[in-house]
Every structure is written in C-alpha cells, then in structure tokens.
Coordinates of C-alpha atoms in Angstrom, one line a residue:
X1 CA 0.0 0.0 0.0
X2 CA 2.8 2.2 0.7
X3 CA 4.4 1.6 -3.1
X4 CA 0.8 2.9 -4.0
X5 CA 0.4 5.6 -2.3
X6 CA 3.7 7.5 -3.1
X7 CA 3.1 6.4 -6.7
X8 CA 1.1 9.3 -8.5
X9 CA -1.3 7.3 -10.4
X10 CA -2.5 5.3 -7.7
X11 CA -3.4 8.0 -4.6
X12 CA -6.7 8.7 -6.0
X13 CA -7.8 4.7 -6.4
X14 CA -6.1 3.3 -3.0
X15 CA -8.3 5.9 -1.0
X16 CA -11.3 4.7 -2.3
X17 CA -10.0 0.9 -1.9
X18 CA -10.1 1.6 1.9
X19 CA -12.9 3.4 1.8
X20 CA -15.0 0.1 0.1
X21 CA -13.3 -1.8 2.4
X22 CA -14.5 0.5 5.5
X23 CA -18.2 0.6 4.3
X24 CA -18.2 -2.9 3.8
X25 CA -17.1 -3.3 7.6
X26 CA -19.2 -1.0 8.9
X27 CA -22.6 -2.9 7.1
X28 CA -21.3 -6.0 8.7
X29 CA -20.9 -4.0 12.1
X30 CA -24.8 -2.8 11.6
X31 CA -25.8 -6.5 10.5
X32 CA -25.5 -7.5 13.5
X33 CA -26.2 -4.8 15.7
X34 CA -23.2 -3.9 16.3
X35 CA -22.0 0.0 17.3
X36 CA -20.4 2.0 13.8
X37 CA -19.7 4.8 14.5
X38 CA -16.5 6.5 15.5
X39 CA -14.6 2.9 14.9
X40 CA -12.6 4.2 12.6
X41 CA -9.8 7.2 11.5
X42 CA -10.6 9.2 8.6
X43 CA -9.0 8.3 5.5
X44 CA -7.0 11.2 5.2
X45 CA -5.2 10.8 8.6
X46 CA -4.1 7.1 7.1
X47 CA -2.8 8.3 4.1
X48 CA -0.5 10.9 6.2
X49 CA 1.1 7.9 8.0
X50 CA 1.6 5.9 4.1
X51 CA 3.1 9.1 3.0
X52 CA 5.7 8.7 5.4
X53 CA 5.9 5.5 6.8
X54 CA 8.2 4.2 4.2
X55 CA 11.2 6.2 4.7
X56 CA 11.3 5.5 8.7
X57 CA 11.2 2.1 7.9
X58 CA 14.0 2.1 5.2
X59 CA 16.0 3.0 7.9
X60 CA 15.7 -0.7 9.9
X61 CA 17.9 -3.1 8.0
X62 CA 16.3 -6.3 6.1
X63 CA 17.8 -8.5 9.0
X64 CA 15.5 -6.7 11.4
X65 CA 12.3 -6.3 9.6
X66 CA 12.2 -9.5 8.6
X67 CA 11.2 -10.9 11.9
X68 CA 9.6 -7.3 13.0
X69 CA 6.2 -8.9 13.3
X70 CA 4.6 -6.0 15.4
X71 CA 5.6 -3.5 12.3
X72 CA 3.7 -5.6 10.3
X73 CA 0.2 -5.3 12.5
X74 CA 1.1 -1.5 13.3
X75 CA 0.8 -0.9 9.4
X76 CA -2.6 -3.2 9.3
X77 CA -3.7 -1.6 12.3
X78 CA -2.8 1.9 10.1
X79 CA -4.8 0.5 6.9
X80 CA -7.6 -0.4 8.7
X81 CA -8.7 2.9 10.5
X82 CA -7.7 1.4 14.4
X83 CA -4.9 4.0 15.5
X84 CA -5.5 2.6 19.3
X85 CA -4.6 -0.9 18.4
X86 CA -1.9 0.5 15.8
X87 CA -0.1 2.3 18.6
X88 CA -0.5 -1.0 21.0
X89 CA 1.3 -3.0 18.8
X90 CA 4.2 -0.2 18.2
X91 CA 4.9 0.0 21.7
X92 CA 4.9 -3.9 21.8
X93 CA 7.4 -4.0 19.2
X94 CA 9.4 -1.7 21.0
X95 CA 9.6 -3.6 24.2
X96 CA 10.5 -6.6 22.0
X97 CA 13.5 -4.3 20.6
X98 CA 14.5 -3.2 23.8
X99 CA 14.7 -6.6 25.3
X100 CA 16.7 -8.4 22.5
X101 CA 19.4 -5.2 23.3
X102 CA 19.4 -6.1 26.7
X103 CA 19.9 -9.8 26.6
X104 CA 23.0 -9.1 24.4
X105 CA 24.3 -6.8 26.6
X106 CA 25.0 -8.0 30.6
X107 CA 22.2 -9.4 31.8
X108 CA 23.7 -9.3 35.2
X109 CA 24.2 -5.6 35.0
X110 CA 21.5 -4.8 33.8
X111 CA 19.1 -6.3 36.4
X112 CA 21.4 -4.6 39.5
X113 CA 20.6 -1.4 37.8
X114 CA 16.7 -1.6 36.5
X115 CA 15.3 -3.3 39.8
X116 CA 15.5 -2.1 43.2
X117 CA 13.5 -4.7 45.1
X118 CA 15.8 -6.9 46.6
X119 CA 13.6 -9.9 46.8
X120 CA 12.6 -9.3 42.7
X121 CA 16.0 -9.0 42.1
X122 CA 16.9 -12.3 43.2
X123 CA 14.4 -13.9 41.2
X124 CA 16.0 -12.6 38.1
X125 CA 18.6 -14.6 36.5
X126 CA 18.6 -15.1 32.4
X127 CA 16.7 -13.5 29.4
X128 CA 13.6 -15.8 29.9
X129 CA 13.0 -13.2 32.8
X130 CA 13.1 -9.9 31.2
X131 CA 8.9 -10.5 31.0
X132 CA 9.0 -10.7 34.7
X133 CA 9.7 -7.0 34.2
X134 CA 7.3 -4.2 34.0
X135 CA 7.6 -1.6 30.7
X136 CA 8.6 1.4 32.3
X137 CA 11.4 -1.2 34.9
X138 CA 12.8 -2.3 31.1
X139 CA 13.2 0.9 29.5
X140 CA 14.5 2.6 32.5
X141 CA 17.3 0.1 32.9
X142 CA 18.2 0.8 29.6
X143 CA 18.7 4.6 29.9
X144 CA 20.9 3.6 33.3
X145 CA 23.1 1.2 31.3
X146 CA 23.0 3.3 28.6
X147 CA 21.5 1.4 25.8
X148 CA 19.2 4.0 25.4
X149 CA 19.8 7.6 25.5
X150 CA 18.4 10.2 28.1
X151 CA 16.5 11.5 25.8
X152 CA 14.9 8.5 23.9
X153 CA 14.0 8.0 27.8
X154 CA 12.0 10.4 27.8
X155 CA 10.6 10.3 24.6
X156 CA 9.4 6.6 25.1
X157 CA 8.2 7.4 28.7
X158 CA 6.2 10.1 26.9
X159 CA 4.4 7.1 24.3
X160 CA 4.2 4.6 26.9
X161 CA 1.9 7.2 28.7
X162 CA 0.1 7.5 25.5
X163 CA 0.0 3.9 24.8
X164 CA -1.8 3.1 28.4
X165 CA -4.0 6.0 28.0
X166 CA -4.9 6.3 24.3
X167 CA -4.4 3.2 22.9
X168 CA -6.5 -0.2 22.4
X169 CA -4.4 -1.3 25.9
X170 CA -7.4 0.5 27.8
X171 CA -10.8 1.6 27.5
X172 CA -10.7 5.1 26.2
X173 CA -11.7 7.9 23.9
X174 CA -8.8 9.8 23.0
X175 CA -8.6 10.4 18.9
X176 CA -5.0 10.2 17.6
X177 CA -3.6 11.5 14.4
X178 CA -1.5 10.2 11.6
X179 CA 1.3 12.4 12.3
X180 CA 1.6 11.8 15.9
X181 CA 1.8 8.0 14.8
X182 CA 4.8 8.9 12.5
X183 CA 6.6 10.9 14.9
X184 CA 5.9 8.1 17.5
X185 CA 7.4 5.2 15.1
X186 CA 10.1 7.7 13.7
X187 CA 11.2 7.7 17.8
X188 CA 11.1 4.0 18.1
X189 CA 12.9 3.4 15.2
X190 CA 15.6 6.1 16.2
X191 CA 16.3 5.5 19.5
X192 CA 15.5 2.0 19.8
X193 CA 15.7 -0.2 17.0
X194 CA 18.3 1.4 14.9
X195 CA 20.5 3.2 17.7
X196 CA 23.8 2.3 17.7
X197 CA 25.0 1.4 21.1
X198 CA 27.6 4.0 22.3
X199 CA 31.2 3.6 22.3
X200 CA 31.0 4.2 26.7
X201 CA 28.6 1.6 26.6
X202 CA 30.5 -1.1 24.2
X203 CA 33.6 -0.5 26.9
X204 CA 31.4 -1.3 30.0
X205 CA 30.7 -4.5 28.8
X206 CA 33.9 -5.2 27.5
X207 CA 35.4 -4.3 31.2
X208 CA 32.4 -6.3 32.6
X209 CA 33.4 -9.2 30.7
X210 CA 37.2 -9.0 31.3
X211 CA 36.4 -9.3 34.9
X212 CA 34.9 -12.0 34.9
X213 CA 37.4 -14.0 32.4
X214 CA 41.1 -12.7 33.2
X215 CA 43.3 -11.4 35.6
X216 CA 43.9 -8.2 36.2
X217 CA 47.1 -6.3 37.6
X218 CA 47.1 -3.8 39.4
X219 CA 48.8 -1.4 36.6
X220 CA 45.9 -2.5 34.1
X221 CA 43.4 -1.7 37.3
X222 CA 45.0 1.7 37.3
X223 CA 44.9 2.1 33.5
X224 CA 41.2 1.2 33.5
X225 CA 41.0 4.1 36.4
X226 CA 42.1 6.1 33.7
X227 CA 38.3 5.2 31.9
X228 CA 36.4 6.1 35.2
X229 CA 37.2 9.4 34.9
X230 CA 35.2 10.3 31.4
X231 CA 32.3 8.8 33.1
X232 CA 29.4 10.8 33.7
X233 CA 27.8 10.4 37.6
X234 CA 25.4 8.5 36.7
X235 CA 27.8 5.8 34.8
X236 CA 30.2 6.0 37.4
X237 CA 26.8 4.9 40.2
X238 CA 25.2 2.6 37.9
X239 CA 28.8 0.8 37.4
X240 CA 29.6 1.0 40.9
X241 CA 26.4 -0.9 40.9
X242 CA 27.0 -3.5 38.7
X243 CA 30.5 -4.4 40.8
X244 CA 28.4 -4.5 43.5
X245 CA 26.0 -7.3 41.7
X246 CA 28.4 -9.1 40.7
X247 CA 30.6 -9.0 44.0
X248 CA 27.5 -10.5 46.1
X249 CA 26.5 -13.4 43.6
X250 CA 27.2 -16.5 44.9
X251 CA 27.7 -18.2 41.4
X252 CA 30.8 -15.5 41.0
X253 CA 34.3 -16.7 41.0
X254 CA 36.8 -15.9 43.4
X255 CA 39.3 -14.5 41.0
X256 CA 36.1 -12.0 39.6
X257 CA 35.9 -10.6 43.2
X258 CA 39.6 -10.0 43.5
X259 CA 39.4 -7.8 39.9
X260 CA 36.7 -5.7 41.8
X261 CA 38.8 -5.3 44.8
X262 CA 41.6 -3.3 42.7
X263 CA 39.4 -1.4 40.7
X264 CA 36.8 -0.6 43.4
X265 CA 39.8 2.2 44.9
X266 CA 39.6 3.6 42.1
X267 CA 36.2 4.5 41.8
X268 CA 34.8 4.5 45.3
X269 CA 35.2 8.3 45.6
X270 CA 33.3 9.3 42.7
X271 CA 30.1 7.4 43.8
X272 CA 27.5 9.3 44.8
X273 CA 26.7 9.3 48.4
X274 CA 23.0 8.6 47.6
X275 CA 24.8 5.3 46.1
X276 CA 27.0 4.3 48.6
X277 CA 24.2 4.7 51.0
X278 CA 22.0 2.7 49.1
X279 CA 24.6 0.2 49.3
X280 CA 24.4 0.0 52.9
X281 CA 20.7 0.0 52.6
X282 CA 21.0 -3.7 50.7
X283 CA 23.1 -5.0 53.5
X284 CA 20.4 -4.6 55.5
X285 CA 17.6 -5.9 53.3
X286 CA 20.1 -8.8 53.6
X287 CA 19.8 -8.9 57.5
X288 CA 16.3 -8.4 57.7
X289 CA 15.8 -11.2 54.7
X290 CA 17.9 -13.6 56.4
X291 CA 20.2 -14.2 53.3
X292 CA 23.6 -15.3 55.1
X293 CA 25.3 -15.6 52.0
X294 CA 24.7 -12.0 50.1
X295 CA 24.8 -10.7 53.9
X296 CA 28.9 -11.5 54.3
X297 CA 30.0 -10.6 50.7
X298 CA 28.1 -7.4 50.7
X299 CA 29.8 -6.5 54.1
X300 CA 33.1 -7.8 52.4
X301 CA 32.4 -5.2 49.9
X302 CA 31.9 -2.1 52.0
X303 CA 35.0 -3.6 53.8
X304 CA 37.1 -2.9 50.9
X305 CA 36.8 0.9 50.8
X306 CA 36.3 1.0 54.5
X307 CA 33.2 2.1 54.0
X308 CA 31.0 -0.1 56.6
X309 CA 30.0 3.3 57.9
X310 CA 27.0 2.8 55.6
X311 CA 25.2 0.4 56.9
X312 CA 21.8 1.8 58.7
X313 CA 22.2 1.6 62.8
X314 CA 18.4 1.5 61.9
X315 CA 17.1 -1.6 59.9
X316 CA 13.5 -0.2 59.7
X317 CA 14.7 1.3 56.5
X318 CA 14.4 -1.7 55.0
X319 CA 10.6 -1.8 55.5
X320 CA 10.1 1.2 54.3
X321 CA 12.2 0.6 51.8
X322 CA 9.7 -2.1 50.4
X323 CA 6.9 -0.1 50.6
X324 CA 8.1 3.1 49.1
X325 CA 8.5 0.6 46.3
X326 CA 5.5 -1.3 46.4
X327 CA 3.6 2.6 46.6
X328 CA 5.8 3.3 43.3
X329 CA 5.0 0.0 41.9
X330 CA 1.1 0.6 42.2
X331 CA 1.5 4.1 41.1
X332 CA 2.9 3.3 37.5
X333 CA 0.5 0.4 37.1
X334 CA -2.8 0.7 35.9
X335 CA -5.2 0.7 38.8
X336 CA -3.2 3.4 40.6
X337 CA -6.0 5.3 41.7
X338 CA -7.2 2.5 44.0
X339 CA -4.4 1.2 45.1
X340 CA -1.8 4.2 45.7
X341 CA -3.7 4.7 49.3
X342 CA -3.1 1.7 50.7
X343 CA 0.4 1.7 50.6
X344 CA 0.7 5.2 51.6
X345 CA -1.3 5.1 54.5
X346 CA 1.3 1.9 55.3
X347 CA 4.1 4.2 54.6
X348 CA 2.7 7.2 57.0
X349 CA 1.7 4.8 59.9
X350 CA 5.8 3.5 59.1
X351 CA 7.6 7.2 60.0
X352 CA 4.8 9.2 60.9
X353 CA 4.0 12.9 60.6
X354 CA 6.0 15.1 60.1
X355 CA 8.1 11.9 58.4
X356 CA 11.2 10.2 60.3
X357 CA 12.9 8.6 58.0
X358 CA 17.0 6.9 58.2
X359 CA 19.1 9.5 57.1
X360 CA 20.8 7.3 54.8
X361 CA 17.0 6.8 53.0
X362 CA 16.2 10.3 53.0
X363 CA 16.9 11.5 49.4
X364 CA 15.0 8.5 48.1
X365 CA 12.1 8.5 49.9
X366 CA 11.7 12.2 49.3
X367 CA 12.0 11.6 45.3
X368 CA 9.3 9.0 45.7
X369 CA 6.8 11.7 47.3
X370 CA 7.9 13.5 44.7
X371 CA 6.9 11.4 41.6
X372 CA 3.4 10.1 43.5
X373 CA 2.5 13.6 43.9
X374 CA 3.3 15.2 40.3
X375 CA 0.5 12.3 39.4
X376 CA 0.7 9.6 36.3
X377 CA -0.1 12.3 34.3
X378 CA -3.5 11.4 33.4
X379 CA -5.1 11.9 36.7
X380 CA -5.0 13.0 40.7
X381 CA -5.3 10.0 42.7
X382 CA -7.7 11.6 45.4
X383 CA -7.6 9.3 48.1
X384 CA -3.7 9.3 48.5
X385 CA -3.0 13.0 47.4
X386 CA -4.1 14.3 51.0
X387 CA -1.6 12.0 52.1
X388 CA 1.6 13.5 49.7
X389 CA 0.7 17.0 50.8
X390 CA 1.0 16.3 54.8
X391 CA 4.3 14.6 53.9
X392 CA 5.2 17.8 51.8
X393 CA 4.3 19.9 54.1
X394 CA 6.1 18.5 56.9
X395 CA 9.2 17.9 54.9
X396 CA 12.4 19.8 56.9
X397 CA 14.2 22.3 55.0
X398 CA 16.8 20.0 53.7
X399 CA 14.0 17.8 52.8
X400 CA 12.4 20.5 51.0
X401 CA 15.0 21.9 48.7
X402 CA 15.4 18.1 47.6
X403 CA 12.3 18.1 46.5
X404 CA 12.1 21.7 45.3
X405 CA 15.3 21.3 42.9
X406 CA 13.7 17.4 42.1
X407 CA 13.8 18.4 38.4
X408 CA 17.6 17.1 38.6
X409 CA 16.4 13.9 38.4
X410 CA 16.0 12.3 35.3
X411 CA 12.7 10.2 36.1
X412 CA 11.4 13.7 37.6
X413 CA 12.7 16.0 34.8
X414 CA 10.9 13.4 32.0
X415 CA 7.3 13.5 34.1
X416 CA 7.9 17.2 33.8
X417 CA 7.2 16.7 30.1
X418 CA 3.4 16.2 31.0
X419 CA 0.9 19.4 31.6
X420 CA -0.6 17.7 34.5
X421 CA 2.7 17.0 35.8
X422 CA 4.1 20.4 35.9
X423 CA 0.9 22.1 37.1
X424 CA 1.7 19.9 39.8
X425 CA 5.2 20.9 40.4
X426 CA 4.1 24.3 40.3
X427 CA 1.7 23.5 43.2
X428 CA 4.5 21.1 45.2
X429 CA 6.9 24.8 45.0
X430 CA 4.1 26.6 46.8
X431 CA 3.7 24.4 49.7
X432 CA 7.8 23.7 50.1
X433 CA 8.5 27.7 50.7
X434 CA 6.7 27.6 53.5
X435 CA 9.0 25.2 54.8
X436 CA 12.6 27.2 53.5
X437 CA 14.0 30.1 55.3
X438 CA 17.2 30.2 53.2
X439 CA 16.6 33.2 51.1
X440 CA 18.9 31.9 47.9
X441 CA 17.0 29.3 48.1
X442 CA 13.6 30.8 47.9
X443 CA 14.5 32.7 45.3
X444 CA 15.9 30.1 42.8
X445 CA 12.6 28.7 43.3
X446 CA 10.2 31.9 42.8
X447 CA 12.4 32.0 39.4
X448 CA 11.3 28.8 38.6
X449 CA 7.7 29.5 39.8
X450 CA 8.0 32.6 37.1
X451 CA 9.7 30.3 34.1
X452 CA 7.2 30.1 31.3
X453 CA 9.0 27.7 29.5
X454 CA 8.9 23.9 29.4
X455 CA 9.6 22.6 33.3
X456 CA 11.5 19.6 31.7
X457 CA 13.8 21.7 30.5
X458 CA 14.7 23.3 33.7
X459 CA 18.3 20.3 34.3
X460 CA 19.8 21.9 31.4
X461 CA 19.3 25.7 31.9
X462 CA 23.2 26.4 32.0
X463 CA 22.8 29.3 34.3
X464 CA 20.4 27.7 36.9
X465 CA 22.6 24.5 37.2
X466 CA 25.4 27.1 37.9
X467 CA 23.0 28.7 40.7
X468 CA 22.3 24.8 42.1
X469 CA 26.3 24.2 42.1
X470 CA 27.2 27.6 44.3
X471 CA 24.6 26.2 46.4
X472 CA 25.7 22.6 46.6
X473 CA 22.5 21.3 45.9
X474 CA 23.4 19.5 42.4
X475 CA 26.0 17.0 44.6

C-alpha cells in the first residue's frame, strides 16, 4: 500500500479501496447490531502515515524487519482505520527491541541497575525473565546502562503514557492522528531499533566481561581508572552498581571478586553518596531477609573501601524501603487510583507525621513523594493526594530543597514533560516555601515558579545548574 500511495497514479484509487473496504465493515458491524460509529480514523489521517511510513522504515535493516512482526500489524492496524490498536502494537514492538538489546548486553548488569526490590532481584537470573519486568522497569534500565539515551528516555516514557491512556491497551476515547503515529514510530525506530549502542557503553561491557574471564594487575586496574574518569555520575553509580551485583553473587568466581577489589579504589570516591548509602541499605535488606550468604559478601564489599559506615544503625529502612517501592509500583500500574492509598497510608503509619525517616533513605524517599504527587499524568489519585501533601508539608528544610530542585532527576525531569505534571510541580513549589528560610534558596525557586518555558527543561538551563552548584545542591 505504501508503493501505492507514493506512486502518483494510484493515490486517488487506494483511498477509495479503503474506503469500500471501511463501508463494507461497517454494514457488517450494523448486521449484527453492532456500534459503527467512531470505529474508525478518517481516511485522510491514514494516508498521512503511508506518506511517510516508508522512509522511517527504510531506515531498519532487512535482517531486522524480517522478523519485525509487530511493524507488520502496526501498518494493518494503520490501513484499517484502528490508531489505538496500531499504537499498542508499536509500543509492543518496542519492548520486543529493547529486550533483545538487553539480553545481548550484561544481563547481570542490567538487572542490578533496572530493579531495586531486593527480593525481585533475586528472582531474576537469564533472558527468559526480562517479561518478569514491567515496561517502564525495562526501559529505565536501559537509559541507566545506557543502551538507550536520556532523551529516547523520555521520549518513550512520553508514548508509553500515551499507549496506556490512548491506545487499544485500555478503555478510552482519545482520537490520535496520523502524524503523531509517525513521529511516534520515527522515535522508536531512532532511539531504539536502529541506535547504535555508544562507544561508553560497548567499553562497559567489554570491562564487565574482562572481569569475569582474566586477571587483572594492578597497573591495568589503574589504566582502567584512567576510563572512570570520562564517566558521567550517573555511569560511574550505575557501574559502581554493577560491581556490586556481581561482587554478592554466589555463582561469581573468586578470582572476579579479587578484579573488583583493585578497581573498586579507584572509583569509590566518585560514587554518589546517595549510592553508597543505598549500598548500605541492601546489606540490611540482607539482615532483615535472612540471606547469610549475600549478607557477608556485601559486608566484604563495603569492607574494601572501608566504607561499613553505611550500613543503617536503623534496619527499619528496610521496610520502608519495600513499601516506598510497592507505593511506586502501584503508582505506575494501571489501577493506581485504588491502590496508591493503601500503601501510603502503610508508609505514613511506618515514619509518621511530620516523616522520620534513616538519614541514609532520606533523598530517596523524598523523590518517591515527589513522583506520587506530580500524578501519572493522566489523573490525581484523590484518596492518596491528601496524604503526599502532609508529607510535603512536613518535609524539613533539607527535605524541601530536595524536593524543590527534584527536576535534577532524570525520572522527575521526564514527568515534567506532561501538563498535569508540571501544574503539579508548580503547586508542590508553593507548599515547600513555606518550609525554606534560606533566602537563595527561595529565590531560585520563585524563578522557577516565574519560568514560562517547558519545566522539563529546567536540568539543562546552564545558568540555573550554575545557581544549584554555588549552592551545593546538584551533589
């Protein structure tokens, strides 16, 4: 159909070929009593996906689109006037994509870095379980590991949110067009299925790899320090996570652990502190668990850059720990509404009002609030949103400016893409001043309040990050 329709003397004859085929439908549809109306896209908004959909799909090579199977029922989906079915069946290839460039990749790595419940984690071993994983757990872990860029991240967050709200995946009645189909499959093509895996990313496998199959001296483990510093912060945390992984697995060889031992000196001190507390935070989840095993090599590990300062005195983090996550978990599902305000009235009963949580759990706890509160983007979940608001507005004032500057974040900066989402940041920035007495501080944030731009675009206003460094609050 494509071939037709950028032929010339078939555009006016392939029109009225789906059109026949439409009313023919629709007669069958009345037959039997069946509802007809509003079923289908216009014609014209097919033809403007035709018109373009063969170049963005010149682009995958034959190899590829041979076994693209989801392509093929996108473009039937197209012909036949069913956008919402069209898009499910995008995003479905997509996920397919995404998966086959994980399971080439480190599985290992990969799962240490996408999954932050312990007890998940554990379950998680080969590619059979990448379906274990939810959509937006898979496409996250491939921004971290970098198989995906930051902004395809957010891009894709922005059509998963479309596929679970406008697409045959629900009930709805959103209308989509022909050109935000293209652009949609133009993304997934770009930043998915055709993006060549970076040259940062092609090295952390290859070091991954070397660790676990040679030796290494200490003059290579320098040499490879060497690498660590062209990292960015969050390569340098999410490999200091995958050492980590790999350090605690029982299944890992001696020889593997001793490789980690002389590079971890060489990293240690460009982790994040959020990082190394986290690490501190698993230890415990270890304890609590009763998991002997992980328990002594993860305390081994903190050992090694005498760093057993991070373990929490107070192992209560670990429950709240697992139900931050099973709060976030509910939130990014489908029946958010109902089920967001059961865990957070288990989370508020856990550290109370105004909210006493470990130290070492503080920054992540606060970013969960955070992301619950700015909403799925779709809708308020009124049951738990009186809930976010007392914890916001009994946050301290270190606890506010974390949440005021949250936009660092790259999972808060992509919600920020969504109208909903930044109405609600703007609301979230008049309940923190209250809590703030620090006058820079205030006033970064009135000059947010006053930005009439794009709130997602906020991380990479030069002279604001500049602002946020003076201050200390980008570390």
């Amino acid at each position: 159909m494509s071939n037709e329709l950028q032929s010339t003397g078939s555009q006016n004859q392939t029109p009225q070929q789906i059109k026949q085929f439409e009313e023919g439908l629709i007669g069958f549809l009345i037959q039997h009593n069946l509802p007809s109306e509003k079923i289908f896209v216009s014609v014209p908004e097919r033809l403007k996906v035709f018109s373009n959909i063969g170049e963005i799909l010149d682009l995958i090579p034959e190899t590829e689109k041979n076994n693209s199977i989801y392509l093929s029922k996108f473009t039937a989906g197209v012909a036949s006037g069913l956008f919402d079915a069209a898009l499910n069946y995008l995003w479905d290839e997509t996920i397919l994509q995404i998966r086959k460039r994980v399971a080439q990749y480190d599985l290992e790595y990969f799962y240490d870095n996408a999954v932050q419940n312990g007890d998940k984690r554990k379950k998680l071993k080969d590619e059979n379980d990448l379906i274990k994983l939810d959509d937006y757990e898979l496409i996250k872990g491939a921004k971290e590991i970098g198989l995906i860029s930051e902004l395809g991240f957010k891009h894709l967050e922005f059509i998963n949110y479309m596929r679970n709200w406008a697409s045959a995946a629900h009930p709805n009645q959103h209308e989509l067009t022909g050109l935000q189909l293209v652009s949609w499959l133009e993304t997934c093509v770009k930043e998915v299925i055709t993006l060549p895996i970076s040259n940062v990313a092609i090295r952390i496998k290859e070091l991954l790899g070397g660790i676990r199959k040679t030796t290494i001296t200490d003059t290579e483990a320098a040499e490879i320090g060497l690498f660590f510093d062209n990292l960015t912060q969050e390569q340098i945390n999410n490999l200091a996570s995958g050492f980590f992984g790999i350090f605690i697995n029982s299944s890992t060889e001696p020889q593997t652990r001793q490789n980690i031992v002389k590079l971890l000196p060489h990293i240690w001190n460009e982790v994040s502190e959020e990082v190394k507390h986290q690490f501190g935070i698993k230890y415990a989840n270890f304890v609590a668990n009763n998991y002997p095993n992980e328990r002594k090599l993860a305390k081994d590990f903190l050992k090694v850059v005498e760093s057993e300062s991070y373990i929490p005195e107070d192992l209560r983090v670990v429950e709240i720990e697992q139900t931050l996550e099973s709060l976030l978990t509910a939130h990014r599902g489908a029946n958010n509404f109902y089920s967001e305000p059961t865990f957070m009235r288990q989370l508020r009963s856990m550290i109370g009002v105004p909210p006493k949580v470990p130290k070492s759990f503080q920054r992540r706890f606060i970013l969960g609030m955070v992301e619950v509160f700015l909403t799925n983007a779709n809708g308020v979940a009124v049951n738990a949103e009186p809930f976010y608001k007392e914890m916001l507005r009994n946050l301290d004032e270190n606890g506010s400016t974390i949440a005021a500057f949250s936009f660092l974040s790259d999972e808060i900066a992509s919600k920020l893409q969504f109208s909903l989402c930044s109405q609600k940041y703007r609301e979230m920035l008049g309940i923190l001043k209250n809590n703030i007495s620090s006058n820079q501080v205030r006033e970064l944030i009135e000059k947010i309040e006053k930005t009439t731009g794009r709130l997602d675009n906020l991380r990479i206003d030069t002279q604001l990050k500049r602002q946020l460094r003076d201050l200390r609050i980008m570390k």
